């Protein structure tokens, strides 16, 4: 299988992938893929070129970055639309009434202010006397114009006209804003030139008083004044309607849409033009890949795989030359995954392989969530899974369908891109994907399974094998020291391997743990005949400890007997004809592995194997030397699988580019003394709807408290003594619909739980979960309420 050196650089090849006995089937020729060999979900682009060009802004951890648009700034809560519209209507009617009363002389003392600042001979005597001279008439005209402006301003403030404009006109955006302000400007011009609004005559009077009346003898001056008045009326509407930016935008679009002569390519190539290859001078390969993207001969997995291959081989010119040659020869199918696959058979979630994210839902519009996160997508990626994730929820809450399957699917896609290895463990019948989505499928207890499971994790060191096997067998027995159990197993495994060249199978190991005289004597004789003196002393030391207080042999024998059943007879073999799959293969190959456990028929054996797989994974991940691949274990139902040693192993995964996803029906499926340690070992925690108050209390404690600002408002009615004040209060109540009150506000800072136990138990809607996140760099995200149905 041609890998163009992509995976061979780690010292391994496709022949290292464990296969069933017999020659492996020939790999089919790689198919030609469309950009997305499936119908894309709503909102996902159908073409790779568009997918590559879509922006992915850098946001806080857990935000679905593909095409992310920040939420508009929060608008403070105001009065309702009904109150606003009623206020506008009443203030406008009140203003018209006052203006009518003014113009018809029903308001007393209306001319007193203007008479105080003008000569007395301009007016007739008496309080109600009108203008006597032309100067008095002109002064009255200007005075009425000023009062009209003040009246309009007061009615606008009283009726909250600016808020109505912002909410119902400016809030609808262009071109509605420009059209609405243009219509208002036309109406204003009509009212001005019909002299319904006092603007033209006051302006002409003021100009004549400054420059003299002779200025109007020139028609040109009159035309200029009329033009300035027209522009002065239009200017505020143009500002409000943002006419100039709209015209500039339309002009720019028209210029861009006009046919242009071909120009030189831009200095900065777009993402679909493979700028990293062009920057390194590999233009031919970049041109070939650009053509493959634009003609639909590549999918998103191909893009991610070749980008990763380029990044891995950047420091090795020979490897890059081989990759260039492969790209020129095979295009998007270069540097294939060892399986030859270029995509999964089907996808059930939205993935973005450029960022490595999988979308699992969206933040609910809930006060518990920060305003800027409400409605935004929620995604998981290796930077988060590298801190491990613990999900707790009752059966049917969606852990498998809405968390496990999308995560396994994402990691499988990244494995095809050469960036990850995934091990999915679950019950038979609850598969997180079809068989052809995995490279290795181990069905324990199924005779049709093509692979067995290596109980010893592929190691040849008896002490290491004994330590991991003891953790799987008796790690949940709190009364037994697992280190002593590991010593007992090592004293059997070492001598047996020295004689037979491999570790014992389940039947032979059970006989030795049961202290079967014939089996032990045969092993002793073989050690003596082979000259294995050191191993013989190990066996004799074990024999001397048998039957003593705290001897772990009987407990180990009872546990290994769970695997010595007829249904498991073909499995766990260690001889020459064995077909074991070893988790050690995950060290250096981007494998997709699924292990199906017989939970329904052999529940205790399945729990034992789950503990064993978890112990093997943490040990192998921590010991590997090549940590370029992100390796992840997805354990669907970790009931009775978590031990003190595996908790310590999970804590170490963060520093070795590995992670684990564990699901539990309840935290009580873990020994009580490990509750705090487990919740502290994982960086990402998820509580599904339906958790109990006891589980909610543990999550509430680990999520802690936060300081919040509380406002206590006490409203006191305001009573007016004066008739005019009472009239104003009555008008205000008529406009706003509320009585006049005075607020007494008390602001305090208090410390409250982010999520209380009762909120987690009783207020989570079905299909929702509360999720907190931590990156491998240590960046934290407070718990968010996630709608898992908005993927």
JSON list of C-alpha atoms in Angstrom, two decimals, residues 499 524-533:
[
{"chain": "A", "resi": 499, "resn": "UNK", "atom": "CA", "xyz": [9.67, -21.67, 29.26]},
{"chain": "A", "resi": 524, "resn": "UNK", "atom": "CA", "xyz": [8.90, -26.17, 37.79]},
{"chain": "A", "resi": 525, "resn": "UNK", "atom": "CA", "xyz": [10.39, -29.09, 35.88]},
{"chain": "A", "resi": 526, "resn": "UNK", "atom": "CA", "xyz": [10.57, -27.08, 32.67]},
{"chain": "A", "resi": 527, "resn": "UNK", "atom": "CA", "xyz": [12.37, -24.24, 34.45]},
{"chain": "A", "resi": 528, "resn": "UNK", "atom": "CA", "xyz": [14.85, -26.70, 35.97]},
{"chain": "A", "resi": 529, "resn": "UNK", "atom": "CA", "xyz": [15.48, -28.39, 32.63]},
{"chain": "A", "resi": 530, "resn": "UNK", "atom": "CA", "xyz": [15.94, -25.08, 30.85]},
{"chain": "A", "resi": 531, "resn": "UNK", "atom": "CA", "xyz": [18.36, -23.70, 33.41]},
{"chain": "A", "resi": 532, "resn": "UNK", "atom": "CA", "xyz": [16.15, -20.74, 34.37]},
{"chain": "A", "resi": 533, "resn": "UNK", "atom": "CA", "xyz": [17.37, -20.45, 37.94]}
]
